[in-house]
PDB file of C-alpha atoms in Angstrom:
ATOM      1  CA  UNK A   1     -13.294 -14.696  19.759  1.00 59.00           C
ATOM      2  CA  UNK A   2     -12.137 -18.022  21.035  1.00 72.00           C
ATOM      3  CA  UNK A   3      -9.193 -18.584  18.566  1.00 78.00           C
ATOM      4  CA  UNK A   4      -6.234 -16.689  20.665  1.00 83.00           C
ATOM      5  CA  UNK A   5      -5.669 -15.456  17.137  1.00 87.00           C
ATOM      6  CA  UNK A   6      -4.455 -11.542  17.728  1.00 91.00           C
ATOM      7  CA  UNK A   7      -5.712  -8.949  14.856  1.00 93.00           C
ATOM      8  CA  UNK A   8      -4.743  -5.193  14.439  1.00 94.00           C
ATOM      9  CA  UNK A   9      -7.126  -3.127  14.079  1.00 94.00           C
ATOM     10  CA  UNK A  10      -7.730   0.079  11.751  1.00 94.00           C
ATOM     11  CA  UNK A  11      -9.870   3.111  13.561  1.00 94.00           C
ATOM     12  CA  UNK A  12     -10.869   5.958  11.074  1.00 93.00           C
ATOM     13  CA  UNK A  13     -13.068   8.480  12.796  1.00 93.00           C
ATOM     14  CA  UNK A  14     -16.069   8.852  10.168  1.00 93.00           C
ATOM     15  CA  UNK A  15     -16.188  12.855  11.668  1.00 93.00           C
ATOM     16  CA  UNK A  16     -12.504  13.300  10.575  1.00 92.00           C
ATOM     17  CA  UNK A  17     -13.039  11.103   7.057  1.00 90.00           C
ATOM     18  CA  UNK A  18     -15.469  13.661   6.078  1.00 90.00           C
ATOM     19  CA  UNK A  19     -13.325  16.879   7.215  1.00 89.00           C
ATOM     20  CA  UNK A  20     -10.403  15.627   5.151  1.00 88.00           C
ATOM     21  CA  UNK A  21     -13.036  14.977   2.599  1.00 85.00           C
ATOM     22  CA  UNK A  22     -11.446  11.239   2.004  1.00 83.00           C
ATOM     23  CA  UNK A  23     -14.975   8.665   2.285  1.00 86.00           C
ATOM     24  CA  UNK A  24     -13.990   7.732  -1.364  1.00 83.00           C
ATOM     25  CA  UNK A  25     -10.741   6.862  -0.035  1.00 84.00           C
ATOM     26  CA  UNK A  26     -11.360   4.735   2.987  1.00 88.00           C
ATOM     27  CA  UNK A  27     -14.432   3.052   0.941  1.00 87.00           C
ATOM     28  CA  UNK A  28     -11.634   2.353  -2.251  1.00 85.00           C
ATOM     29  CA  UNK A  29      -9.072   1.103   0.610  1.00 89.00           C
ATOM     30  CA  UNK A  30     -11.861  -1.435   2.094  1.00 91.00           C
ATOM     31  CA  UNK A  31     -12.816  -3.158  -1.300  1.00 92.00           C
ATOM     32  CA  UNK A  32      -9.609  -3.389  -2.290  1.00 93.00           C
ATOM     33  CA  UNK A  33      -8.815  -5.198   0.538  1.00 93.00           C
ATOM     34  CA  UNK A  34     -11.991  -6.798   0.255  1.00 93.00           C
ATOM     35  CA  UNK A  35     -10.893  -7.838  -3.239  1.00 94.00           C
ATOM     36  CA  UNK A  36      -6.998  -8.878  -2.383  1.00 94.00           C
ATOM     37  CA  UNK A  37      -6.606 -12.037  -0.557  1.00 93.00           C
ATOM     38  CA  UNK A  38      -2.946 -13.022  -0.634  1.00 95.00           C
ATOM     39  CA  UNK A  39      -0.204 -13.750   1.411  1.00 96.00           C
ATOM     40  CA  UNK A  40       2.057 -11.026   0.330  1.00 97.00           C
ATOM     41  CA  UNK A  41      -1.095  -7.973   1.135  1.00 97.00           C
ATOM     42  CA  UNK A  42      -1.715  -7.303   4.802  1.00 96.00           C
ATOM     43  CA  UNK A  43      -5.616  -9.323   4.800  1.00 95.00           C
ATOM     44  CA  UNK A  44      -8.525  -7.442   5.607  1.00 95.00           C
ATOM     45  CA  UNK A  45     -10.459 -10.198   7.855  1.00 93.00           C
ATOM     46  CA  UNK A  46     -13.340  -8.325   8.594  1.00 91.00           C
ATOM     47  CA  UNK A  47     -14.689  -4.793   8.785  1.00 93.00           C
ATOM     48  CA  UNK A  48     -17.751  -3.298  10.685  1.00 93.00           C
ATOM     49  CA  UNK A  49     -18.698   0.176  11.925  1.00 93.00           C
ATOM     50  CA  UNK A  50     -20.300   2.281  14.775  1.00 94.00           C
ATOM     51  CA  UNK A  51     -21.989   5.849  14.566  1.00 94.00           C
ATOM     52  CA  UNK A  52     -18.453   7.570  15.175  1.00 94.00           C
ATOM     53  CA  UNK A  53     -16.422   4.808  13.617  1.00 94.00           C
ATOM     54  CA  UNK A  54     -14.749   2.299  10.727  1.00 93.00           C
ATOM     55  CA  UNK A  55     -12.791  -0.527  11.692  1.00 94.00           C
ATOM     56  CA  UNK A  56     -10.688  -2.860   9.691  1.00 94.00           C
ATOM     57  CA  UNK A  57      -9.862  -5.954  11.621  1.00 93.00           C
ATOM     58  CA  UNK A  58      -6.112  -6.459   9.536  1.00 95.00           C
ATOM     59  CA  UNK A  59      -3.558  -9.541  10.119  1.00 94.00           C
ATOM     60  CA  UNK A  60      -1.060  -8.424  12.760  1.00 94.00           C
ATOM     61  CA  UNK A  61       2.110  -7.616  11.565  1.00 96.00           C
ATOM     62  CA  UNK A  62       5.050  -7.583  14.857  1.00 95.00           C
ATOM     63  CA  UNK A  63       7.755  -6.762  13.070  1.00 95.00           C
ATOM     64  CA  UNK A  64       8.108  -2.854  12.316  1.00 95.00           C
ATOM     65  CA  UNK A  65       8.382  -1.343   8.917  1.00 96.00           C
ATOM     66  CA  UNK A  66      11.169  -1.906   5.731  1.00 97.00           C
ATOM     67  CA  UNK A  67      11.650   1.813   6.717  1.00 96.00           C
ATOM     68  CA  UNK A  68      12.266   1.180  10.129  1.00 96.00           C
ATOM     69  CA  UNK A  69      14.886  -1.720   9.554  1.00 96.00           C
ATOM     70  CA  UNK A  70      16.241  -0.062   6.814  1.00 96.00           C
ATOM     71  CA  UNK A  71      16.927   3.164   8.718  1.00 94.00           C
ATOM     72  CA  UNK A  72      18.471   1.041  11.555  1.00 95.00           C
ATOM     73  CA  UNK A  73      20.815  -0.932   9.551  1.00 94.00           C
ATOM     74  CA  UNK A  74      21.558   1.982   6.879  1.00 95.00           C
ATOM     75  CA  UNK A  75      21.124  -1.172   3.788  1.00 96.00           C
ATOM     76  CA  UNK A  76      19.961  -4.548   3.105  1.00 97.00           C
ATOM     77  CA  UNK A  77      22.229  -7.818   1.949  1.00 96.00           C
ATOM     78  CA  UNK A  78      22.095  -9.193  -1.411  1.00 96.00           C
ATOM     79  CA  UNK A  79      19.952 -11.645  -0.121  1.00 97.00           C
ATOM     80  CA  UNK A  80      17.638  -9.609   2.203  1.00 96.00           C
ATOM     81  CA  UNK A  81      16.555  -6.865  -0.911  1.00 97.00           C
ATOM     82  CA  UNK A  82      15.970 -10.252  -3.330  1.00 97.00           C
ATOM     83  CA  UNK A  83      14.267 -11.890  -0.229  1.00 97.00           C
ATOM     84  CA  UNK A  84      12.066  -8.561   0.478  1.00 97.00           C
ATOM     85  CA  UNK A  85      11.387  -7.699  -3.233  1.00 98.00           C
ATOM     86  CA  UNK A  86      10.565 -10.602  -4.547  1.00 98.00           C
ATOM     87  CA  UNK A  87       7.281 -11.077  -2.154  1.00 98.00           C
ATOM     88  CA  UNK A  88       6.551  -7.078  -2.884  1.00 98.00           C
ATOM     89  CA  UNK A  89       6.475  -7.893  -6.304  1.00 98.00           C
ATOM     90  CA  UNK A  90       4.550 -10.998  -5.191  1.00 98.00           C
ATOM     91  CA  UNK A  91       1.801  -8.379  -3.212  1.00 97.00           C
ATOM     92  CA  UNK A  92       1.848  -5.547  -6.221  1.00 97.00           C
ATOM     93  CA  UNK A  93       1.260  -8.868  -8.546  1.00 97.00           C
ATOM     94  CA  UNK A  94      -1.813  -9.791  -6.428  1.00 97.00           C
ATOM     95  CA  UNK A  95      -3.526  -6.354  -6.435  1.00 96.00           C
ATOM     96  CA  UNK A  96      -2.817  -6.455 -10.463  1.00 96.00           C
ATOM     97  CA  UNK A  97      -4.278  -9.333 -10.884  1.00 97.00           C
ATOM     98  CA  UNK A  98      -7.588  -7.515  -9.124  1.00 96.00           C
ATOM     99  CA  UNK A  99      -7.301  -4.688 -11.758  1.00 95.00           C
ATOM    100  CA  UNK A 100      -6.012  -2.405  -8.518  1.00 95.00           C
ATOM    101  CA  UNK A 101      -2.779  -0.020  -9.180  1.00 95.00           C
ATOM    102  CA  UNK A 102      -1.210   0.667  -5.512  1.00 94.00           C
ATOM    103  CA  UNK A 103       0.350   3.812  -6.008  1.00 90.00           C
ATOM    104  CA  UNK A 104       1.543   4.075  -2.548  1.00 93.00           C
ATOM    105  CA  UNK A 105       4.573   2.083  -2.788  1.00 96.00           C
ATOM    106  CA  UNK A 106       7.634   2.469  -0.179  1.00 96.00           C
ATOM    107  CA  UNK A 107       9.335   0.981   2.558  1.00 97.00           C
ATOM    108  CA  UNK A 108       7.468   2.311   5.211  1.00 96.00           C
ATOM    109  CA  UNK A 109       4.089   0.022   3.736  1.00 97.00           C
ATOM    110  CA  UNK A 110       5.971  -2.881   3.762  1.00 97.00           C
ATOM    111  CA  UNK A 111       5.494  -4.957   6.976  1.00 97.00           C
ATOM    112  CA  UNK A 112       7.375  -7.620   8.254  1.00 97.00           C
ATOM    113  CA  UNK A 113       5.363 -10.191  10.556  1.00 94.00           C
ATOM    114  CA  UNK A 114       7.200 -11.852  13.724  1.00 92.00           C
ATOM    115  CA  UNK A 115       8.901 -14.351  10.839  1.00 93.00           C
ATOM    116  CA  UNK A 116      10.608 -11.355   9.385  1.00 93.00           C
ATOM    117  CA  UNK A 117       8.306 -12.245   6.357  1.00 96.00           C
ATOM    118  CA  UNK A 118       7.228  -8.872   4.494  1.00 97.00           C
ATOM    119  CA  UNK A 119       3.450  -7.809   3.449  1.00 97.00           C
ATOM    120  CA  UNK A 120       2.407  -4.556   1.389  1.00 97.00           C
ATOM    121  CA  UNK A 121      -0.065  -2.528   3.587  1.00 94.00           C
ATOM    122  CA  UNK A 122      -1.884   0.749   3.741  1.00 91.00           C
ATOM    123  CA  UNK A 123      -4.232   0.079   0.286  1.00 92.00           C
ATOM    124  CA  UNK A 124      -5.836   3.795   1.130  1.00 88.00           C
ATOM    125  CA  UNK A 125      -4.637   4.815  -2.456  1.00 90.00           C
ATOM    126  CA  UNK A 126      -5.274   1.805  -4.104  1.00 91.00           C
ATOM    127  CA  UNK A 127      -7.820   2.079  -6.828  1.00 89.00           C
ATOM    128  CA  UNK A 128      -9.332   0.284 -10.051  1.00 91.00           C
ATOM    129  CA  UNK A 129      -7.675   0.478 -12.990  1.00 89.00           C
ATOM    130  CA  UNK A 130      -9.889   2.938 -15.348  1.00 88.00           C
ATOM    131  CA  UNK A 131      -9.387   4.311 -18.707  1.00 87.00           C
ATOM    132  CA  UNK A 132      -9.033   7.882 -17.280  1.00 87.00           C
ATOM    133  CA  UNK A 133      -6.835   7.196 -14.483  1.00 87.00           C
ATOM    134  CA  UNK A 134      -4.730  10.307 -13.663  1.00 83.00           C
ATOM    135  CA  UNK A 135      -2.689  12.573 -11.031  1.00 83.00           C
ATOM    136  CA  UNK A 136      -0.447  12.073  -9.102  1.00 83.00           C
ATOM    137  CA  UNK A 137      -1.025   9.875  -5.603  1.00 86.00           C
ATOM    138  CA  UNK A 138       1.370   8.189  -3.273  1.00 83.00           C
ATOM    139  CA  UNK A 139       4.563   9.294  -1.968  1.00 84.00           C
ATOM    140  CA  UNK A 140       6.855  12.393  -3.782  1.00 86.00           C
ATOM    141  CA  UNK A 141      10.101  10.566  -4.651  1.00 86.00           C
ATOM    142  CA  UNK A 142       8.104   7.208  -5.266  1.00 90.00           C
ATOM    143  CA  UNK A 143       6.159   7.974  -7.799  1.00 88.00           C
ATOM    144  CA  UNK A 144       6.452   7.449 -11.931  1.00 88.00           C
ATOM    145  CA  UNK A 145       7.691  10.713 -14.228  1.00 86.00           C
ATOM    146  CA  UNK A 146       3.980   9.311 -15.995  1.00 88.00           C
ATOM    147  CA  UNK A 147       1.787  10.268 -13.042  1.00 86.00           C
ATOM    148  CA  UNK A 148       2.930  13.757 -13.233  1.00 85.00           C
ATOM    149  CA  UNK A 149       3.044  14.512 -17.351  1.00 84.00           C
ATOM    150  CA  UNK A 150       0.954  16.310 -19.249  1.00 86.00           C
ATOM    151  CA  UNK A 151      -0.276  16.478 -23.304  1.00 86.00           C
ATOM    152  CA  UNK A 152       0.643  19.755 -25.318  1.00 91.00           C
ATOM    153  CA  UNK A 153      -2.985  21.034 -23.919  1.00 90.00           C
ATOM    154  CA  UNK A 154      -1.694  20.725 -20.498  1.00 87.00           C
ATOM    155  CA  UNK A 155      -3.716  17.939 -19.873  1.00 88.00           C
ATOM    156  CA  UNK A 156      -2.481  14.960 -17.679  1.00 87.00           C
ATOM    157  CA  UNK A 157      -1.981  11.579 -19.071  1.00 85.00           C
ATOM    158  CA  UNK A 158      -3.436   8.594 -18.081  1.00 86.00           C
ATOM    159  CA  UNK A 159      -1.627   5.852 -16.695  1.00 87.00           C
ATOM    160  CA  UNK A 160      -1.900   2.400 -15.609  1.00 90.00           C
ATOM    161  CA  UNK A 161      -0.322  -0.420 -13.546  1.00 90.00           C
ATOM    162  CA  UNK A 162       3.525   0.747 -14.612  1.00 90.00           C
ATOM    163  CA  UNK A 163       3.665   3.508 -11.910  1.00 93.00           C
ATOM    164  CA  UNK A 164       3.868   0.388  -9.024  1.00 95.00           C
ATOM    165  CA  UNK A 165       6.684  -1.469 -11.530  1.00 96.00           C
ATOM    166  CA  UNK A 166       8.635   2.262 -11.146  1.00 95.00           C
ATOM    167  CA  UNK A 167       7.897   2.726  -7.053  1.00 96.00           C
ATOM    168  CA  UNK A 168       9.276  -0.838  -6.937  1.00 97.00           C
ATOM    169  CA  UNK A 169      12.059  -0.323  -8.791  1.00 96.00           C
ATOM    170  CA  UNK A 170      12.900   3.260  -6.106  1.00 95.00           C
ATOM    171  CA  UNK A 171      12.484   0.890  -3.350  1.00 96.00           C
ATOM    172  CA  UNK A 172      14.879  -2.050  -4.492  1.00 97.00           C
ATOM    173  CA  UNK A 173      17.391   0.856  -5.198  1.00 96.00           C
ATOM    174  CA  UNK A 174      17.028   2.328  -1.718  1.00 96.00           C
ATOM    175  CA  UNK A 175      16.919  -1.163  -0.027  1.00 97.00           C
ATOM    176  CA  UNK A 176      20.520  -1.618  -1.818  1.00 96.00           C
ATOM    177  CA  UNK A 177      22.047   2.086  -1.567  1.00 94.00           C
ATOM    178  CA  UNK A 178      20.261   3.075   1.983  1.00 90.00           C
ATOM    179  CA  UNK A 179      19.281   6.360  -0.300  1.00 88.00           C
ATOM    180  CA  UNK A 180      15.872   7.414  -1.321  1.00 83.00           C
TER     181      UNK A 180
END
């Protein structure tokens, strides 16, 4: 376009969606980005596709990774991890109030943009809230004790929108200790 306004851009290879078997993934990840349009959730701005491929035209974001920095710089200031949580909670809010749990929640899918201001991204396990919402998703030290319980029949139990509240909490913890 005409705008000078740069975009990222997503490519998922539609041959390799269906060998991993994930086309309810990528379409979840679209209409939840569809559905989320905040300032704290990397945008989706538009999406289109060819014969081989997806694409999800994104909002650029410049400035690496909460992983990245955090690596770097071992821990965040008082001020930084209040600064940095309080617009995750602000993005996790956002895709609650769109009946989406995240369930991907960690540093490395929080991006900064060149004003060092911080977005959730990657919404590829992001899915509507259901009644029979199970198993476990996302990232193995991340997620909730309730993603991975079962009933006396060895059943697993439902869950809802507290497993982000517990991934948040293990990232404000690591952004203060360095530790996962």
């Amino acid at each position: 376009g005409t705008s000078g306004k740069l975009y990222a851009m997503k490519v998922m290879n539609k041959r390799r969606i269906k060998m991993k078997k994930s086309e309810l993934l990528c379409l979840c990840e679209r209409k939840a980005l569809e559905a989320v349009n905040s300032k704290f959730v990397v945008n989706l701005n538009y999406s289109f596709h060819s014969k081989e491929d997806v694409y999800l035209i994104l909002d650029l974001m410049t400035g690496g990774d909460l992983g990245f920095h955090l690596h770097l710089r071992g821990h965040f200031s008082k001020a930084e991890c209040l600064y940095y949580a309080a617009r995750i909670m602000l993005g996790l809010q956002a895709l609650h109030d769109e009946k989406y749990v995240y369930r991907d929640l960690k540093p490395e899918n929080c991006l900064l943009d060149e004003d060092g201001r911080v977005k959730i991204t990657d919404l590829g396990l992001a899915t509507k809230i259901s009644s029979n919402l199970q198993g476990a998703a996302g990232t193995r030290g991340y997620w909730a004790p309730e993603m991975l319980r079962r009933d006396r029949n060895g059943k697993r139990i439902t869950y809802g929108h507290g497993v982000d509240w517990f991934s948040f909490g293990c990232c404000v913890a690591e952004f203060i200790s360095g530790t996962n």
